[in-house]
Short mmCIF file of C-alpha atoms in Angstrom, two decimals:
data_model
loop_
_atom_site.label_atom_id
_atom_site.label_comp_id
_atom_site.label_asym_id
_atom_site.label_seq_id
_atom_site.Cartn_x
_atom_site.Cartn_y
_atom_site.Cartn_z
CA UNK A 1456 -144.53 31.25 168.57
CA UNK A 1457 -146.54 34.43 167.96
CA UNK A 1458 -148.98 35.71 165.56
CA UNK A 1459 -148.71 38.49 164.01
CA UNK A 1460 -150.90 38.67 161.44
CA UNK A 1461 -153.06 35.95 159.37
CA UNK A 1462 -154.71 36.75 156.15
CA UNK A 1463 -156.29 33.20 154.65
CA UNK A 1464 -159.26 33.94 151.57
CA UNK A 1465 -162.36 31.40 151.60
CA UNK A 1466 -160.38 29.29 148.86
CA UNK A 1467 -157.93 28.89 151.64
CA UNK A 1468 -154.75 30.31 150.21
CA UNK A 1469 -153.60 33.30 152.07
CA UNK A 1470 -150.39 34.03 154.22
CA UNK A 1471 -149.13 34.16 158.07
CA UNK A 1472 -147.23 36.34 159.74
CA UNK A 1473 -144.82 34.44 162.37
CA UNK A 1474 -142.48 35.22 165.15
CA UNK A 1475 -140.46 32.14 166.38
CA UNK A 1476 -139.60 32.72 169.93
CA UNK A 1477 -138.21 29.28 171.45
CA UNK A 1478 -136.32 26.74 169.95
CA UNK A 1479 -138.36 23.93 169.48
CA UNK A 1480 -140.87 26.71 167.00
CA UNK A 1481 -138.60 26.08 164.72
CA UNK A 1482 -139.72 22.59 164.61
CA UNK A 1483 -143.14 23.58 164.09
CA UNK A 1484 -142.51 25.91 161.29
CA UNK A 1485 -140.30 22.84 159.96
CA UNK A 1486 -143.64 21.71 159.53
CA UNK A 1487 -145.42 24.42 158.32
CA UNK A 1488 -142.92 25.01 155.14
CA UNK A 1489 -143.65 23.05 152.13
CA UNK A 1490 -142.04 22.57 148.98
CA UNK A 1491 -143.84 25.63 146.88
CA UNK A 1492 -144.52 27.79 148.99
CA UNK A 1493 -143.54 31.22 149.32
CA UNK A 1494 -141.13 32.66 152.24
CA UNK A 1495 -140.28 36.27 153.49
CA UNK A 1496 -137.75 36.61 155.72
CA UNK A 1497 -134.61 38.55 156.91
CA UNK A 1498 -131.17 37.34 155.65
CA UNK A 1499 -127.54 38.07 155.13
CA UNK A 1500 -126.35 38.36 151.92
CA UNK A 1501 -122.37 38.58 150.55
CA UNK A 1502 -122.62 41.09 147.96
CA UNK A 1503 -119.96 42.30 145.89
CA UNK A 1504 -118.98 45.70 144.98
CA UNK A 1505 -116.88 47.54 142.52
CA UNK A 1506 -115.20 50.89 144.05
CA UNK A 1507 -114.45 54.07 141.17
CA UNK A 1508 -110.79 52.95 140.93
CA UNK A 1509 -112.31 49.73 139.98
CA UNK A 1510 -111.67 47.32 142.27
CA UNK A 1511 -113.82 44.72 143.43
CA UNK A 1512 -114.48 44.30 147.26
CA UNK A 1513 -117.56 42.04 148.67
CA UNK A 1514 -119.16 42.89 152.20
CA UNK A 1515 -122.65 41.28 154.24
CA UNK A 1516 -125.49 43.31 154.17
CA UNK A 1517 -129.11 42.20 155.66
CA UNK A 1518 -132.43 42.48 153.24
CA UNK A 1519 -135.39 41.00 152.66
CA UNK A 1520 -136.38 38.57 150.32
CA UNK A 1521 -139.47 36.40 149.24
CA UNK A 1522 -137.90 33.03 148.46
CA UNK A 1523 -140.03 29.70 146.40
CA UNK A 1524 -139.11 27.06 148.15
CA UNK A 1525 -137.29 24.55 147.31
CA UNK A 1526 -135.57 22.51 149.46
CA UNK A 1527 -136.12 22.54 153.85
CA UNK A 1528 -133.48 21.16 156.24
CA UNK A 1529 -133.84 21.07 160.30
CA UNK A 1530 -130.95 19.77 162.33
CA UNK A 1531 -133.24 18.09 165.18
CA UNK A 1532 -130.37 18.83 167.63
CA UNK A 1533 -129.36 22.73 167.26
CA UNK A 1534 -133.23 23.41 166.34
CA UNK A 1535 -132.04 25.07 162.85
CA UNK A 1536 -134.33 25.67 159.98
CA UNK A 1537 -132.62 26.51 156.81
CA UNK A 1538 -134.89 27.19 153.73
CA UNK A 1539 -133.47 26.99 150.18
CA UNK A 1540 -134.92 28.46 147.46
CA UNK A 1541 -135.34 31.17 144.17
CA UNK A 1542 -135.74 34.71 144.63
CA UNK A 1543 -139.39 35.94 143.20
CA UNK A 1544 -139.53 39.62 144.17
CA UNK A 1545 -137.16 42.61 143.21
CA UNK A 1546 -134.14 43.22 145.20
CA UNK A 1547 -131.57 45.51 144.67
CA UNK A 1548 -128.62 43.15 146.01
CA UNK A 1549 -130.32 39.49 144.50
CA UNK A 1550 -131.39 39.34 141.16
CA UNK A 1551 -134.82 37.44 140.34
CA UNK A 1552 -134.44 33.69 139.93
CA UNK A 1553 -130.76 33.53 142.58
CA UNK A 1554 -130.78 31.10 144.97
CA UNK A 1555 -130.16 31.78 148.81
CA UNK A 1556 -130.51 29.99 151.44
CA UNK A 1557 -132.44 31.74 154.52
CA UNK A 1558 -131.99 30.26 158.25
CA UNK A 1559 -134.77 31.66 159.89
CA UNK A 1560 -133.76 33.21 163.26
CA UNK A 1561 -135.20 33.24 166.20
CA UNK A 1562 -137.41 36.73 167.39
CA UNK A 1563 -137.11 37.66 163.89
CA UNK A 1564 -140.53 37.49 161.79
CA UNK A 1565 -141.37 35.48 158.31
CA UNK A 1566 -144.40 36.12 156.38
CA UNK A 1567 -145.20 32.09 154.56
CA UNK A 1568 -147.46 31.87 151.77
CA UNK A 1569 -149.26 29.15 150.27
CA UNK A 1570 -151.84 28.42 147.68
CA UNK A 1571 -153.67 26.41 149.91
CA UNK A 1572 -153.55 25.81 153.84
CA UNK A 1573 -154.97 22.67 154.96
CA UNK A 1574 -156.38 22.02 157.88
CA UNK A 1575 -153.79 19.78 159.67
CA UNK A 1576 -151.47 23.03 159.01
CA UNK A 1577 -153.80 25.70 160.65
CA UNK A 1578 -153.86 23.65 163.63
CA UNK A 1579 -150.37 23.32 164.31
CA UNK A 1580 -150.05 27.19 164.27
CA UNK A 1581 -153.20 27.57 166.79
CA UNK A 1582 -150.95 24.51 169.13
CA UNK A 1583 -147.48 26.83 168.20
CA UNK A 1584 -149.26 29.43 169.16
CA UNK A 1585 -150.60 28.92 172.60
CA UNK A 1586 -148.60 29.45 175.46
CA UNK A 1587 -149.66 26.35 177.18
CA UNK A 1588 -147.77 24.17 174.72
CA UNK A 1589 -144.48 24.24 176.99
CA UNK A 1590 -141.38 21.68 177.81
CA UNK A 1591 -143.01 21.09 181.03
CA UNK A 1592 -141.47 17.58 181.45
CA UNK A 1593 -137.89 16.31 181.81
CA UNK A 1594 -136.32 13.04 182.34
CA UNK A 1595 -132.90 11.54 183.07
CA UNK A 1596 -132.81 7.95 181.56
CA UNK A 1597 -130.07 5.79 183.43
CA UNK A 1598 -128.50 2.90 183.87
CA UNK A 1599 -124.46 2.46 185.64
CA UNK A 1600 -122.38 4.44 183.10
CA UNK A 1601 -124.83 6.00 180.93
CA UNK A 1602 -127.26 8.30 181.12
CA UNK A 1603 -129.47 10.30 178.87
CA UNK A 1604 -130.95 14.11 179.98
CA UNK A 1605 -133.72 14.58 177.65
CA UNK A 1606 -136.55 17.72 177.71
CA UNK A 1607 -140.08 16.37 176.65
CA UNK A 1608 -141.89 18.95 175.19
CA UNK A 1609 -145.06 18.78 173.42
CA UNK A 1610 -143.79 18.52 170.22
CA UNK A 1611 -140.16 16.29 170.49
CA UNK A 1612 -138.13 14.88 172.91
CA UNK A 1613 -134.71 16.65 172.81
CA UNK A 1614 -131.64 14.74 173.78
CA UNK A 1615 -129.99 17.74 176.48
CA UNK A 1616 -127.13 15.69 177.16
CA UNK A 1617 -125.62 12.07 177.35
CA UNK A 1618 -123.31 11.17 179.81
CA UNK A 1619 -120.78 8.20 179.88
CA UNK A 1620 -118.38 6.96 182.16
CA UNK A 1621 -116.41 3.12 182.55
CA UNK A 1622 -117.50 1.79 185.54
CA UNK A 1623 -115.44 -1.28 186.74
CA UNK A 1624 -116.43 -4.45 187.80
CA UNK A 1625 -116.99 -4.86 191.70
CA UNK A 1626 -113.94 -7.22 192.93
CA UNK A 1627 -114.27 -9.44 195.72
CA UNK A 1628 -113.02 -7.48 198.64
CA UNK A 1629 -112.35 -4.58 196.85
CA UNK A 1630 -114.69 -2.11 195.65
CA UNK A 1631 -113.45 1.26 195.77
CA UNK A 1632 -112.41 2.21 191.85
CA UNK A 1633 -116.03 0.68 191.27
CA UNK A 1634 -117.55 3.00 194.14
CA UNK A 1635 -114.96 5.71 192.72
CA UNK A 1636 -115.75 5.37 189.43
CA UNK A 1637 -119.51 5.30 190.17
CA UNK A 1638 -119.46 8.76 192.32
CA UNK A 1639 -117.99 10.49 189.53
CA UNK A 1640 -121.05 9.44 186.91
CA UNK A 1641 -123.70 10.48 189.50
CA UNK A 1642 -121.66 14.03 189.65
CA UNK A 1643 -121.29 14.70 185.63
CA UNK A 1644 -125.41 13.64 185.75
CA UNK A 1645 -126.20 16.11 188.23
CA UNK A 1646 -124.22 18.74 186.78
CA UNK A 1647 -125.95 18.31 183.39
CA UNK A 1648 -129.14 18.42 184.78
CA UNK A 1649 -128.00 21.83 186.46
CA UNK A 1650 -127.19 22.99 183.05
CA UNK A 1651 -130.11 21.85 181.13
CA UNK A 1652 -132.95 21.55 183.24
CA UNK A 1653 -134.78 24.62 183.95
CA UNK A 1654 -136.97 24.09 187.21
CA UNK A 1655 -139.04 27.53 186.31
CA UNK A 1656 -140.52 25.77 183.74
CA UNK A 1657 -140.17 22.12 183.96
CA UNK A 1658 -143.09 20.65 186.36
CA UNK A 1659 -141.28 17.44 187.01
CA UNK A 1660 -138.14 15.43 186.91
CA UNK A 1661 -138.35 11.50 185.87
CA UNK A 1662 -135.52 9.56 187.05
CA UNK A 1663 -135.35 6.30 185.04
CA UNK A 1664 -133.59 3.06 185.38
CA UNK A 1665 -133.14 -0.86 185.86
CA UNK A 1666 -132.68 -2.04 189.04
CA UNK A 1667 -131.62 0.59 192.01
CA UNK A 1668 -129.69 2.92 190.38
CA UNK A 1669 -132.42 5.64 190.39
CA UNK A 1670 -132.83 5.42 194.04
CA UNK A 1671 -128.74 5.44 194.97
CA UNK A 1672 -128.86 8.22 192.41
CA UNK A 1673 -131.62 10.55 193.96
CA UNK A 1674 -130.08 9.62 197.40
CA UNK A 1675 -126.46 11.17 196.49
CA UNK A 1676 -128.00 13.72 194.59
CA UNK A 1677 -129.75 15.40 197.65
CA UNK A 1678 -126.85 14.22 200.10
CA UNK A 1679 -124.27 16.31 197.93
CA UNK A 1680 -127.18 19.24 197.24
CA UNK A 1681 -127.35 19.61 201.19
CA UNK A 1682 -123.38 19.51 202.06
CA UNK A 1683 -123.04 21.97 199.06
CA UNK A 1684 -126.36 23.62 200.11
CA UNK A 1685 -127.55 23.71 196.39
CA UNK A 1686 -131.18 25.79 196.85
CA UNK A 1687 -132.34 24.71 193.43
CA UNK A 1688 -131.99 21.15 193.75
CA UNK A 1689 -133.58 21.61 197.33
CA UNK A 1690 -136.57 23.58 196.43
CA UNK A 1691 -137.79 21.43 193.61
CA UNK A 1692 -136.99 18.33 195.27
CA UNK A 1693 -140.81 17.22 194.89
CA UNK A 1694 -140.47 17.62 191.00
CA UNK A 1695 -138.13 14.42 191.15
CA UNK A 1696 -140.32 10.72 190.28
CA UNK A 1697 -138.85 7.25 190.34
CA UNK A 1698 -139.76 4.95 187.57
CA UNK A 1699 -138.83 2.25 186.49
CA UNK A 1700 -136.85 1.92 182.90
CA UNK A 1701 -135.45 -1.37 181.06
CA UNK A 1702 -132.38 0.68 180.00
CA UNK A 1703 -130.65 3.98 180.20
CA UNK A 1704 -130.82 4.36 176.20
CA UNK A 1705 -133.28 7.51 175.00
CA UNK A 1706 -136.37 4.72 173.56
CA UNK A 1707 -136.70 3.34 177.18
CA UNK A 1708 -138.40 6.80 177.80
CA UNK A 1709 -141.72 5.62 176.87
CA UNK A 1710 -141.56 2.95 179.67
CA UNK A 1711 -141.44 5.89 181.86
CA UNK A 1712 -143.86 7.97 180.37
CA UNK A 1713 -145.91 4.94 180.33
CA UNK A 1714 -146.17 4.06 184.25
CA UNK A 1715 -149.58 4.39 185.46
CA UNK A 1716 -147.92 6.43 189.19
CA UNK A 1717 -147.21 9.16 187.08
CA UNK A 1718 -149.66 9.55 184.47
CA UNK A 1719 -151.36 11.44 186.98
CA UNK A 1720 -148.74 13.91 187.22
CA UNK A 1721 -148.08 14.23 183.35
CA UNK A 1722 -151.73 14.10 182.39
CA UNK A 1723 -152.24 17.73 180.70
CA UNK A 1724 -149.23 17.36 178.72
CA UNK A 1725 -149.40 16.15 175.05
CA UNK A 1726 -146.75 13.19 175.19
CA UNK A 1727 -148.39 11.39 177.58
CA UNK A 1728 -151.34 11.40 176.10
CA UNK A 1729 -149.55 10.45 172.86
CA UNK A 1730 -147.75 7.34 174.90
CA UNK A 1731 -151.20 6.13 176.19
CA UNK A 1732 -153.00 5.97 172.51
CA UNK A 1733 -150.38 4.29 171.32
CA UNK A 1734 -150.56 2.23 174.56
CA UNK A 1735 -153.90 1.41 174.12
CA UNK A 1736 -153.56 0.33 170.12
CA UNK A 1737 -150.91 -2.28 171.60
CA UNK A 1738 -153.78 -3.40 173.71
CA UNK A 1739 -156.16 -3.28 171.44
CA UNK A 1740 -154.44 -5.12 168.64
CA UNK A 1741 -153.57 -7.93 171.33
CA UNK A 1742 -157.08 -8.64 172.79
CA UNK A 1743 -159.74 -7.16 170.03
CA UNK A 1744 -157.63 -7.20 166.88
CA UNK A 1745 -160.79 -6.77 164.71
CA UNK A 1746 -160.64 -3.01 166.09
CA UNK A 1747 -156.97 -2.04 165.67
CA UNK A 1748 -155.78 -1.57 162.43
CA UNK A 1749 -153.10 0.12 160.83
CA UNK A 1750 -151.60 1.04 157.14
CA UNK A 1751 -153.60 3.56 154.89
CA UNK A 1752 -155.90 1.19 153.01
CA UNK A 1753 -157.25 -0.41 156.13
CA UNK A 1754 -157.34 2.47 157.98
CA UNK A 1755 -159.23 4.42 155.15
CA UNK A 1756 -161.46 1.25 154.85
CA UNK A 1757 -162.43 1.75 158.56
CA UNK A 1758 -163.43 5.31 158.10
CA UNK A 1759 -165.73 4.44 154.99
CA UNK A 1760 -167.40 2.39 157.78
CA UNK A 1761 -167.49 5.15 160.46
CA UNK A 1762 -165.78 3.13 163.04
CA UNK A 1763 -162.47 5.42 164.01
CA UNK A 1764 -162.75 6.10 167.62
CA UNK A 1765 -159.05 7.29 167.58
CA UNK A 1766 -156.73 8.25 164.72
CA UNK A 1767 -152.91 7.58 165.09
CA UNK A 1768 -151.15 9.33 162.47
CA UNK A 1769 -147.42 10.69 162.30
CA UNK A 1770 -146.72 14.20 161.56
CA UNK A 1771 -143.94 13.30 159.39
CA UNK A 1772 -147.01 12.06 156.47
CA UNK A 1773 -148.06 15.72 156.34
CA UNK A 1774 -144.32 16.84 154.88
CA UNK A 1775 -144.69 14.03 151.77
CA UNK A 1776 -143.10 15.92 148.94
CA UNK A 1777 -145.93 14.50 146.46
CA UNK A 1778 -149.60 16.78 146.84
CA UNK A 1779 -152.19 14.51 146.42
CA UNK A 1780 -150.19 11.90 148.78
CA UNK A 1781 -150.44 14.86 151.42
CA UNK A 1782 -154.17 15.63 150.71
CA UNK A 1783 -155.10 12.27 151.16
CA UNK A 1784 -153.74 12.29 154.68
CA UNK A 1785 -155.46 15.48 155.24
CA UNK A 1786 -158.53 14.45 153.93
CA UNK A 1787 -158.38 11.32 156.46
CA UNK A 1788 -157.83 13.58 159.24
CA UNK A 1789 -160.48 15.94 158.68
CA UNK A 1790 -163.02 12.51 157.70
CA UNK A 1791 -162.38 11.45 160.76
CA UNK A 1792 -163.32 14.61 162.91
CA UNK A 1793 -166.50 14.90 161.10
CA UNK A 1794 -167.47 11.89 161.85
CA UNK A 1795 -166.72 12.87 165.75
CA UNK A 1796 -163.42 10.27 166.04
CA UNK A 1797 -160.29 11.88 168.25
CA UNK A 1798 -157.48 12.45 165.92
CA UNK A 1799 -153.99 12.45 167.64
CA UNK A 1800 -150.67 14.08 165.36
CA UNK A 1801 -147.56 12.26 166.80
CA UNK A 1802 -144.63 14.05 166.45
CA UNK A 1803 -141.89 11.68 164.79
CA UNK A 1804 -138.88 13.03 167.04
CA UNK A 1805 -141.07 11.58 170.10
CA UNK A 1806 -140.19 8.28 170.96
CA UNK A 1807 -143.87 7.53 170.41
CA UNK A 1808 -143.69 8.82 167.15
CA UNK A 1809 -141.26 6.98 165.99
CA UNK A 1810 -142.63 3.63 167.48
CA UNK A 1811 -145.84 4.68 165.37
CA UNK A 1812 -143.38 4.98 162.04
CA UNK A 1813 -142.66 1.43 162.19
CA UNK A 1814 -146.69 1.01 161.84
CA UNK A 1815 -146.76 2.74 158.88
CA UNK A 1816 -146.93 6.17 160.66
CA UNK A 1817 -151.05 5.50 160.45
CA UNK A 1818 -153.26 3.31 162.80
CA UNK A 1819 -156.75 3.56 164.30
CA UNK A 1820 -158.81 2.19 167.25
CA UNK A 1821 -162.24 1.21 165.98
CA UNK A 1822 -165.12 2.20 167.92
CA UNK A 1823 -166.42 -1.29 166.82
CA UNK A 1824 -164.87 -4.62 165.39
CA UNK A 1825 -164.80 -4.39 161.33
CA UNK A 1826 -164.39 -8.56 160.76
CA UNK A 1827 -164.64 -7.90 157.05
CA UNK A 1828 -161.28 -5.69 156.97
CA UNK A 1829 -159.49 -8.58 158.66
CA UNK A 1830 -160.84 -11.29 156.40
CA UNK A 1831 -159.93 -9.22 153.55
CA UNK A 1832 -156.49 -8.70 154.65
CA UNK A 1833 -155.94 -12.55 155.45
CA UNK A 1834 -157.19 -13.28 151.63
CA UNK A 1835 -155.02 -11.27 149.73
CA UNK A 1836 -152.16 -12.27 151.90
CA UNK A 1837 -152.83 -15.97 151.26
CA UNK A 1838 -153.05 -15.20 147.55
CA UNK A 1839 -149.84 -13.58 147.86
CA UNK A 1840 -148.08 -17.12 149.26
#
């Protein structure tokens, strides 16, 4: 994403000036946009026209418009951002108060608008912003006959591909349609990763799975890349790490990103540091649960007390439709800074994230145990039975 230009007044309402360059910004302005706001974009419009014989012909013409939004939709997959919404300035091919929809294109700039601009929303654009923020991690999650080719960005963990192939049973004294069958998976896997993986950018390669598949995998891999003399496989050869994975489905990713051999590896990239917070609130809740809490009252409660060491929280809270519902979340966030607590923003199309949104979306590891909070909690739900 780049900045073009950023004018925000000391009451905090203001406008941006973005360029979306790669995909996945369009996931961050996803989560920029609010309902209310005001958008200026590029579009394509079908207007009709009426010729001096009189007849009536319609053609596409691109303009400009300044839309209040009203509805967003992002298709998680294709990385699409359509905004909906009511024409508020003069146009002289949309009348004031149409509806259009705008799907904001990529290398094309959008001024946004708001009233105010919150702090949780500044510093996503700063994170959009800097060139660091990069897919820099891939993975191929596998077990025999399926297999998942994701890119792990810092942001969301896109699904590249999914492969799938019937893989007979071994018979005694006959294996070769189960050997046959089993070639041709490892060949569709590392043909997809030849067509989605880009080794430029991508700093390494996890190979997950039960059992041994991802070693007889990496071993006909780099047999075939050799016979076929396939440089690219060749030359990034040291990108590729073993780990271990319960599954070959997309949520056994976070086992991966979870082993401690390659934390090492993935330790300046955001989703492992994501996986390991939510890690240690697992932990935490297990052995100390007097200092792992979770839900918005008991998280809130915490902060009154000045015990946050670490804030969980989901991204998806920030895009609540209702204001003060949103400000509340901000205001948590920015409580918890001040009082010098780490705050970590999951992103909810991150396995991680989406763990965290069946906590609630909001959870915190106290610097301290809060026994009070607990005892509280254990009242009301006895009065409840």
């Amino acid at each position: 994403m780049k900045l073009v230009r950023k004018d925000i007044e000391k009451d905090n309402a203001g406008q941006v000036t973005l360029v979306p360059e790669e995909p996945e910004d369009m996931w961050h302005t996803y989560n920029l946009v609010q309902v209310g706001d005001s958008l200026r974009a590029s579009t394509i419009r079908k207007v009709q026209t009426e010729s001096s014989t009189g007849s009536v012909g319609s053609n596409r013409v691109r303009t400009t418009l300044t839309l209040c939004v009203e509805a967003i939709d992002f298709d998680s997959q294709a990385c699409q951002l359509r905004v909906k919404g009511t024409n508020i300035q003069e146009n002289e091919y949309v009348k004031m108060g149409a509806y259009h929809t705008i799907e904001l294109e990529p290398n094309r700039q959008f001024t946004l608008a708001k009233k105010q601009w919150d702090s949780v929303v500044l510093e996503r654009i700063e994170q959009a912003c800097d060139p660091a923020w990069s897919a820099d991690v891939a993975a191929v999650v596998m077990q025999e006959g399926l297999a998942h080719i994701c890119l792990v960005t810092p942001s969301m963990t896109l699904t590249r591909a999914k492969v799938e192939v019937n893989i007979p049973r071994k018979r005694k004294g006959n294996c070769s349609q189960h050997d046959r069958a089993l070639e041709r998976f490892y060949e569709q896997v590392v043909q997809a990763i030849q067509r989605h993986i880009h080794f430029d950018v991508v700093k390494c390669v996890l190979v997950a799975s039960p059992g041994f598949v991802r070693e007889q995998f990496c071993d006909y891999m780099f047999q075939q890349a050799v016979k076929t003399d396939n440089k690219v496989l060749l030359e990034n050869r040291s990108k590729f790490l073993q780990v271990h994975a319960s599954s070959g489905h997309k949520y056994s990713l976070k086992e991966a990103l979870c082993d401690p051999t390659i934390a090492s590896r993935l330790s300046d990239t955001k989703a492992a540091g994501e996986v390991k917070a939510l890690d240690d609130f697992y932990k935490m809740l297990q052995h100390e649960p007097d200092r792992a809490f979770y839900g918005l009252k008991q998280v809130e409660k915490a902060n009154e007390a000045m015990a946050i060491d670490t804030l969980l929280i989901s991204d998806e809270l920030f895009r609540h439709q209702d204001v003060a519902t949103r400000s509340r979340y901000v205001r948590l966030v920015d409580s918890v800074k001040e009082n010098a607590g780490t705050v970590r923003i999951f992103s909810s199309l991150h396995v991680s994230g989406e763990q965290l949104s069946q906590l609630t979306g909001v959870a915190a590891i106290l610097r301290f145990p809060v026994p009070e909070l607990s005892d509280q909690e254990d009242d009301s739900s006895s009065e409840e039975d």
